[in-house]
Structures are given as C-alpha cells and as structure tokens.
Amino acid sequence: MENKLPAWDDLRVLLEVHRQGSFLEAGLQLGLSTSTVARRIGALEKDLGRALVHRTSRGALLEKEALELIALAENFEQALRAHRRDSGPSSPYAGRVRVSLPDGFMTAAAEAAARFRRWHPETHIEVISELRFVDLTAREADIGVRGGRSSSPVLIEKPMGDILPGLYASTEYLARALPSRFLGDGDYARQDFIVEDENPRGQGASQWLTQRGASRFPFRSNSLEARLHAAKCGMGLVLLGLGAEREHPELIRVGLATPLPGLRFYLTMHKDLRRVPRIRGVALALQEVFAEYFAAQAQVDARARRDNSRPKTR
C-alpha cells in the first residue's frame, strides 16, 4: 500500500518535539496533552511506514529520516508566515473549531455552523458524531455537547436544555401490536422496543423501559439512522425527541400514561478556550439553535400532555 503524505498538523507536532526535546514540553508549547502528542507522532509514523521518534529517559530522540521531515516542516512554516504577512492581519476567527456531539444532534450542529459561517467564512467547523465522551481536557475537541456533567475543574459547562423523548412507531406496527396508539403503565411487557446500545453509564433509555416491564428489544444500534429505518420497517417502538414526526411523517407518536423523563444536555469546553473568538462564536451559535429546538419541543410536550390525558381509541 502506498504511504500517505504527512499532514501539516502532524509535521508541526514533530517539529515542536524536535525543538523542545520532549513530548511533554512540545505539548505545553502547542496546548496539547502528552498523550495527544504521542498519538500524533504515532499517526505520522503509521502514514510514513517507519519509526521517527524514540522516547528515552533523556528525552525524545529523532531518527535521520525524521530530520529530513524537520527541514520540510521548517520550510513550510516559513512560507506560511510569509503568506500571512503578505495577506495582512489575519482574522481572529480564522482557524478550525472541532465540535463533538451525539448522533441525533448533527442536523442542529450543521445549522449552527451554517449560520456562523455566513458572518465568518474563514472559520472551518468540524462536527464529529462520537459514541464516547471525547477528552476535552486533552483538547480532543474544542466544544462538546453532552448528556451529563463532568467533574473536571478545567471544564466549563452551560446547561442547554432538556431533551424530551417520545415513543414512535410505524402505522404497520401500531395496527398489529398497539391499535389504541396509547401505552399504559402495564403495557410495556407486550411491546417491542428499538433502542441504542447500553449506555456505559447505566442511564440509557432501555433501563427506564426495563423498569416498566419492557423485555423485548429486537433491534439495538448506536446509529440513529439505523434505528429510524428499523422503526419505519415495523420492528417496534423507537425513542425520539418530541416533534420528530415533522421530519419523519412515516412514524406516529403514541400516547403515554407516564411521560418519559427528560435528559439535560450541556455545552462543555475547556476554560482556556472560552476567550478564543471563533470557539466562543461557534458555541453561541450552537446555543441559539438548541434554544430554538428546546422551545419548539416544549410546545410539542404541552400538546402531548393534553392529548395523553385519556386513552385514545380508534
């Protein structure tokens, strides 16, 4: 397999390791954790197919091949600085912002990115759907949207609102298994449910359903797209945020005797990043879009509570 060309971000890390003589000092200069520096060097070595740096008790020692890359990186760095001087003062919004969110929030994140870039097209926004909490303390992402709080003293968190879930199913499934389109507290054992994989923190929706007698989970997936398709194929009831019927008219919300509990989400970032203009701006755009979403969801919830005040029959 042909070796990949090295990325500038990785070359920049190698250059700083060469200048500082250790992964620790290079990380301090770049604002990265030692583990992130090691991971970047490992990625560079993998792309090139050979070892470049050896960590010893005396620091980091570079191979001869690495010194050739150092010369390349220094030439590129000088050219980049010259270009910036010729282009005049750079915008404080120029650069990349990396955002980590759960799968179901990708549309909202894209909307926030589009709004922000209308005013600041020099900002490049990278939105990542991840199944784990990225390490914001190690700067694996600049902004995280999380369904839970952190205990880290270096992170700041802002409550964004509560996701209010509902249960949805296809017309075919409801006609076959729940013609009343209403789920009483004693009905869960007789229904099929489509859920995510078990939440590693033990707080997933399947635990709430199990507490009410649910035991039939014919389909589990961490992919929202897969869960939606399974529900549309009639495999069972799926958990979605209230108002999902607007985007997925093939699915019908069922009435619930006991509403599902909401889950509070937080916008989280490293406290050292809150004054970086592009990161602060993207965070504000995310807050704006999510505020609109939560307001619309509250209206749907109010209607749902009125509709669920008595069982529905057909």
Short mmCIF file of C-alpha atoms in Angstrom, two decimals:
data_model
loop_
_atom_site.label_atom_id
_atom_site.label_comp_id
_atom_site.label_asym_id
_atom_site.label_seq_id
_atom_site.Cartn_x
_atom_site.Cartn_y
_atom_site.Cartn_z
CA MET A 1 0.00 0.00 0.00
CA GLU A 2 1.34 3.44 -0.93
CA ASN A 3 2.35 5.59 2.04
CA LYS A 4 0.15 8.61 2.78
CA LEU A 5 1.50 12.15 2.59
CA PRO A 6 2.10 13.58 6.06
CA ALA A 7 -0.43 16.13 7.34
CA TRP A 8 0.84 19.58 8.37
CA ASP A 9 -0.74 19.25 11.83
CA ASP A 10 1.34 16.13 12.46
CA LEU A 11 4.51 17.65 10.98
CA ARG A 12 4.02 20.66 13.24
CA VAL A 13 3.95 18.37 16.27
CA LEU A 14 7.12 16.60 15.09
CA LEU A 15 8.81 19.97 14.60
CA GLU A 16 7.95 21.05 18.15
CA VAL A 17 9.18 17.72 19.59
CA HIS A 18 12.47 18.37 17.80
CA ARG A 19 12.70 21.92 19.16
CA GLN A 20 11.69 21.12 22.74
CA GLY A 21 13.38 17.73 23.08
CA SER A 22 10.41 16.01 24.78
CA PHE A 23 6.75 15.16 24.27
CA LEU A 24 5.82 16.99 27.46
CA GLU A 25 7.45 20.30 26.51
CA ALA A 26 6.16 20.07 22.94
CA GLY A 27 2.64 19.57 24.28
CA LEU A 28 2.96 22.60 26.56
CA GLN A 29 4.02 24.75 23.61
CA LEU A 30 1.18 23.52 21.39
CA GLY A 31 -1.54 23.37 24.05
CA LEU A 32 -1.83 19.59 23.72
CA SER A 33 -1.60 16.77 26.23
CA THR A 34 1.42 14.47 26.18
CA SER A 35 -0.83 11.60 25.09
CA THR A 36 -2.14 13.65 22.17
CA VAL A 37 1.42 14.48 21.08
CA ALA A 38 2.29 10.78 21.22
CA ARG A 39 -0.85 9.92 19.23
CA ARG A 40 0.01 12.50 16.53
CA ILE A 41 3.57 11.18 16.23
CA GLY A 42 2.20 7.64 16.04
CA ALA A 43 -0.18 8.66 13.25
CA LEU A 44 2.69 10.26 11.34
CA GLU A 45 4.83 7.13 11.72
CA LYS A 46 1.93 4.98 10.56
CA ASP A 47 1.35 7.15 7.48
CA LEU A 48 5.03 7.02 6.55
CA GLY A 49 5.53 3.38 7.50
CA ARG A 50 8.60 3.86 9.69
CA ALA A 51 9.69 4.92 13.17
CA LEU A 52 10.66 8.58 13.57
CA VAL A 53 10.99 9.27 17.31
CA HIS A 54 12.23 7.26 20.27
CA ARG A 55 11.30 8.30 23.80
CA THR A 56 14.09 7.77 26.33
CA SER A 57 14.86 8.87 29.87
CA ARG A 58 16.88 11.71 28.32
CA GLY A 59 14.01 12.94 26.14
CA ALA A 60 12.91 12.38 22.56
CA LEU A 61 15.50 11.18 20.02
CA LEU A 62 14.78 11.61 16.30
CA GLU A 63 15.80 9.23 13.52
CA LYS A 64 17.69 10.51 10.48
CA GLU A 65 14.51 10.27 8.36
CA ALA A 66 12.75 12.50 10.88
CA LEU A 67 15.38 15.21 10.46
CA GLU A 68 14.59 15.33 6.76
CA LEU A 69 10.95 15.92 7.64
CA ILE A 70 12.00 18.63 10.11
CA ALA A 71 13.65 20.55 7.27
CA LEU A 72 10.48 20.18 5.21
CA ALA A 73 8.33 21.39 8.11
CA GLU A 74 10.56 24.41 8.77
CA ASN A 75 10.43 25.44 5.10
CA PHE A 76 6.65 25.13 5.09
CA GLU A 77 6.38 27.10 8.35
CA GLN A 78 8.47 29.94 6.91
CA ALA A 79 6.38 30.00 3.74
CA LEU A 80 3.20 30.07 5.79
CA ARG A 81 4.45 33.01 7.88
CA ALA A 82 5.44 34.91 4.72
CA HIS A 83 2.00 34.32 3.25
CA ARG A 84 0.33 35.63 6.39
CA ARG A 85 2.50 38.77 6.34
CA ASP A 86 1.64 39.39 2.68
CA SER A 87 -2.06 38.82 3.34
CA GLY A 88 -2.21 41.44 6.09
CA PRO A 89 -3.51 40.90 9.61
CA SER A 90 -5.35 37.61 9.98
CA SER A 91 -8.90 37.44 11.30
CA PRO A 92 -9.31 36.32 14.94
CA TYR A 93 -11.96 33.95 13.60
CA ALA A 94 -9.60 32.16 11.20
CA GLY A 95 -8.95 28.54 12.06
CA ARG A 96 -10.71 25.29 12.88
CA VAL A 97 -13.33 24.53 15.54
CA ARG A 98 -13.97 20.88 16.35
CA VAL A 99 -17.36 20.02 17.89
CA SER A 100 -18.30 16.62 19.36
CA LEU A 101 -21.99 15.72 19.68
CA PRO A 102 -24.27 12.69 19.97
CA ASP A 103 -25.63 11.25 16.74
CA GLY A 104 -29.08 12.82 16.98
CA PHE A 105 -27.79 16.40 17.10
CA MET A 106 -25.94 16.51 13.80
CA THR A 107 -28.61 18.49 11.92
CA ALA A 108 -28.73 21.15 14.62
CA ALA A 109 -24.93 21.38 14.62
CA ALA A 110 -24.87 21.80 10.84
CA GLU A 111 -27.46 24.58 11.10
CA ALA A 112 -25.37 26.37 13.74
CA ALA A 113 -22.26 26.03 11.57
CA ALA A 114 -24.07 27.44 8.53
CA ARG A 115 -25.33 30.46 10.49
CA PHE A 116 -21.92 31.22 11.97
CA ARG A 117 -20.06 30.91 8.66
CA ARG A 118 -22.36 33.43 6.97
CA TRP A 119 -20.55 36.02 9.09
CA HIS A 120 -17.16 34.32 9.42
CA PRO A 121 -16.38 32.18 6.35
CA GLU A 122 -12.74 32.00 7.47
CA THR A 123 -13.75 29.60 10.27
CA HIS A 124 -13.72 25.90 9.41
CA ILE A 125 -16.05 23.81 11.56
CA GLU A 126 -15.59 20.08 12.06
CA VAL A 127 -18.60 18.29 13.57
CA ILE A 128 -17.98 14.77 14.84
CA SER A 129 -20.59 12.26 15.96
CA GLU A 130 -18.94 10.10 18.60
CA LEU A 131 -20.16 7.22 20.73
CA ARG A 132 -17.89 8.18 23.62
CA PHE A 133 -17.20 11.34 25.55
CA VAL A 134 -14.13 12.86 23.91
CA ASP A 135 -11.47 14.12 26.31
CA LEU A 136 -11.99 17.88 26.26
CA THR A 137 -9.29 18.34 28.88
CA ALA A 138 -6.80 16.90 26.36
CA ARG A 139 -8.24 19.13 23.60
CA GLU A 140 -9.52 16.19 21.52
CA ALA A 141 -12.35 18.60 20.65
CA ASP A 142 -12.96 22.29 21.31
CA ILE A 143 -16.65 22.03 22.19
CA GLY A 144 -18.72 19.10 23.40
CA VAL A 145 -22.47 18.67 23.75
CA ARG A 146 -23.08 16.09 26.46
CA GLY A 147 -25.96 14.43 28.23
CA GLY A 148 -24.30 14.69 31.61
CA ARG A 149 -21.87 16.73 33.67
CA SER A 150 -18.13 16.46 34.15
CA SER A 151 -16.18 16.56 37.39
CA SER A 152 -13.11 18.14 35.78
CA PRO A 153 -12.17 21.55 37.26
CA VAL A 154 -10.73 22.75 33.93
CA LEU A 155 -14.02 22.42 32.02
CA ILE A 156 -16.88 24.91 31.97
CA GLU A 157 -20.44 23.76 31.31
CA LYS A 158 -23.57 25.63 30.29
CA PRO A 159 -26.98 23.94 30.52
CA MET A 160 -28.64 23.93 27.10
CA GLY A 161 -31.99 22.35 27.95
CA ASP A 162 -33.75 19.05 28.40
CA ILE A 163 -34.41 16.61 25.59
CA LEU A 164 -37.99 15.40 25.99
CA PRO A 165 -38.30 11.97 24.36
CA GLY A 166 -41.36 10.25 22.98
CA LEU A 167 -42.11 6.79 21.59
CA TYR A 168 -42.82 6.45 17.87
CA ALA A 169 -43.79 3.58 15.59
CA SER A 170 -44.93 2.89 12.05
CA THR A 171 -48.58 2.56 11.10
CA GLU A 172 -47.98 -1.12 10.34
CA TYR A 173 -46.57 -1.84 13.80
CA LEU A 174 -49.35 0.07 15.57
CA ALA A 175 -52.07 -1.73 13.63
CA ARG A 176 -50.52 -5.06 14.57
CA ALA A 177 -49.35 -4.52 18.15
CA LEU A 178 -50.81 -1.31 19.58
CA PRO A 179 -54.03 -0.31 17.81
CA SER A 180 -55.01 2.08 20.62
CA ARG A 181 -51.82 4.07 19.98
CA PHE A 182 -51.63 4.51 23.75
CA LEU A 183 -49.13 2.87 26.08
CA GLY A 184 -50.36 2.31 29.61
CA ASP A 185 -48.03 1.61 32.52
CA GLY A 186 -48.80 -2.12 32.30
CA ASP A 187 -48.35 -2.44 28.54
CA TYR A 188 -44.56 -2.37 28.18
CA ALA A 189 -44.02 -6.14 28.51
CA ARG A 190 -46.09 -6.79 25.36
CA GLN A 191 -44.25 -4.35 23.09
CA ASP A 192 -41.05 -4.40 21.03
CA PHE A 193 -38.59 -1.53 21.51
CA ILE A 194 -35.76 -0.19 19.35
CA VAL A 195 -33.02 1.39 21.45
CA GLU A 196 -29.35 2.34 21.48
CA ASP A 197 -26.66 0.04 22.78
CA GLU A 198 -26.50 0.00 26.55
CA ASN A 199 -25.26 3.29 27.94
CA PRO A 200 -21.92 2.65 29.67
CA ARG A 201 -23.01 4.95 32.49
CA GLY A 202 -26.06 2.80 33.15
CA GLN A 203 -28.54 5.58 32.36
CA GLY A 204 -29.75 4.57 28.92
CA ALA A 205 -33.37 4.63 27.84
CA SER A 206 -33.52 0.83 27.83
CA GLN A 207 -33.02 0.85 31.61
CA TRP A 208 -36.05 3.13 32.03
CA LEU A 209 -38.10 0.88 29.77
CA THR A 210 -36.96 -2.26 31.60
CA GLN A 211 -38.09 -0.78 34.89
CA ARG A 212 -41.59 -0.64 33.42
CA GLY A 213 -41.57 -4.25 32.33
CA ALA A 214 -40.10 -4.00 28.83
CA SER A 215 -38.08 -7.07 27.91
CA ARG A 216 -38.30 -7.26 24.12
CA PHE A 217 -35.52 -5.37 22.34
CA PRO A 218 -35.33 -6.90 18.85
CA PHE A 219 -33.00 -4.21 17.50
CA ARG A 220 -30.25 -2.15 19.13
CA SER A 221 -27.95 0.29 17.37
CA ASN A 222 -25.86 3.35 18.18
CA SER A 223 -26.81 4.70 14.75
CA LEU A 224 -29.87 6.94 14.73
CA GLU A 225 -30.29 6.31 11.00
CA ALA A 226 -30.42 2.55 11.63
CA ARG A 227 -32.94 2.91 14.46
CA LEU A 228 -35.18 5.10 12.33
CA HIS A 229 -35.11 2.62 9.45
CA ALA A 230 -35.92 -0.27 11.79
CA ALA A 231 -38.90 1.62 13.18
CA LYS A 232 -40.17 2.53 9.72
CA CYS A 233 -39.93 -1.17 8.81
CA GLY A 234 -42.27 -2.01 11.69
CA MET A 235 -39.76 -3.57 14.07
CA GLY A 236 -41.05 -1.76 17.14
CA LEU A 237 -41.33 1.47 19.11
CA VAL A 238 -38.37 3.85 18.91
CA LEU A 239 -37.32 6.65 21.25
CA LEU A 240 -37.02 10.04 19.55
CA GLY A 241 -37.17 13.65 20.65
CA LEU A 242 -40.69 15.10 20.70
CA GLY A 243 -41.52 16.69 17.37
CA ALA A 244 -39.72 14.02 15.34
CA GLU A 245 -42.91 13.45 13.34
CA ARG A 246 -42.21 16.69 11.46
CA GLU A 247 -39.08 15.18 9.89
CA HIS A 248 -40.34 11.59 9.81
CA PRO A 249 -44.04 11.58 8.86
CA GLU A 250 -43.90 7.78 8.43
CA LEU A 251 -43.73 7.49 12.23
CA ILE A 252 -46.56 8.17 14.65
CA ARG A 253 -46.14 9.25 18.26
CA VAL A 254 -48.00 7.12 20.75
CA GLY A 255 -49.67 8.38 23.89
CA LEU A 256 -48.05 7.57 27.23
CA ALA A 257 -49.71 7.24 30.62
CA THR A 258 -46.36 8.20 32.18
CA PRO A 259 -44.19 10.60 30.16
CA LEU A 260 -40.59 9.61 29.60
CA PRO A 261 -38.04 11.53 31.72
CA GLY A 262 -36.11 14.32 30.08
CA LEU A 263 -32.32 14.32 29.78
CA ARG A 264 -30.44 17.56 30.36
CA PHE A 265 -27.67 18.43 27.92
CA TYR A 266 -24.70 20.72 28.50
CA LEU A 267 -22.40 22.66 26.22
CA THR A 268 -18.88 21.99 27.52
CA MET A 269 -15.44 23.37 26.73
CA HIS A 270 -12.01 23.86 28.27
CA LYS A 271 -11.98 27.08 30.29
CA ASP A 272 -8.85 28.27 28.44
CA LEU A 273 -10.80 28.30 25.16
CA ARG A 274 -13.75 30.47 26.16
CA ARG A 275 -11.96 33.66 25.09
CA VAL A 276 -10.93 32.35 21.66
CA PRO A 277 -13.24 34.32 19.32
CA ARG A 278 -14.03 31.55 16.82
CA ILE A 279 -14.70 28.97 19.55
CA ARG A 280 -16.82 31.34 21.59
CA GLY A 281 -18.74 32.33 18.45
CA VAL A 282 -19.48 28.74 17.41
CA ALA A 283 -20.57 27.97 20.98
CA LEU A 284 -23.03 30.89 20.90
CA ALA A 285 -24.39 29.73 17.54
CA LEU A 286 -24.96 26.25 18.97
CA GLN A 287 -26.74 27.70 21.98
CA GLU A 288 -29.00 29.75 19.71
CA VAL A 289 -30.03 26.78 17.55
CA PHE A 290 -30.57 24.49 20.53
CA ALA A 291 -32.63 27.17 22.33
CA GLU A 292 -34.98 27.24 19.32
CA TYR A 293 -35.15 23.45 19.32
CA PHE A 294 -35.95 23.21 23.02
CA ALA A 295 -38.61 25.94 22.75
CA ALA A 296 -40.32 24.05 19.93
CA GLN A 297 -40.07 20.82 21.91
CA ALA A 298 -41.73 22.44 24.92
CA GLN A 299 -44.71 23.34 22.75
CA VAL A 300 -44.95 19.76 21.48
CA ASP A 301 -44.70 18.49 25.06
CA ALA A 302 -47.57 20.73 26.18
CA ARG A 303 -49.77 19.38 23.38
CA ALA A 304 -48.68 15.81 24.15
CA ARG A 305 -49.68 16.17 27.80
CA ARG A 306 -53.14 17.38 26.77
CA ASP A 307 -53.51 14.55 24.25
CA ASN A 308 -52.34 11.94 26.77
CA SER A 309 -54.82 12.91 29.46
CA ARG A 310 -57.04 9.99 28.38
CA PRO A 311 -56.52 6.78 26.35
CA LYS A 312 -57.10 7.01 22.63
CA THR A 313 -59.20 4.53 20.71
CA ARG A 314 -59.72 4.07 17.05
#
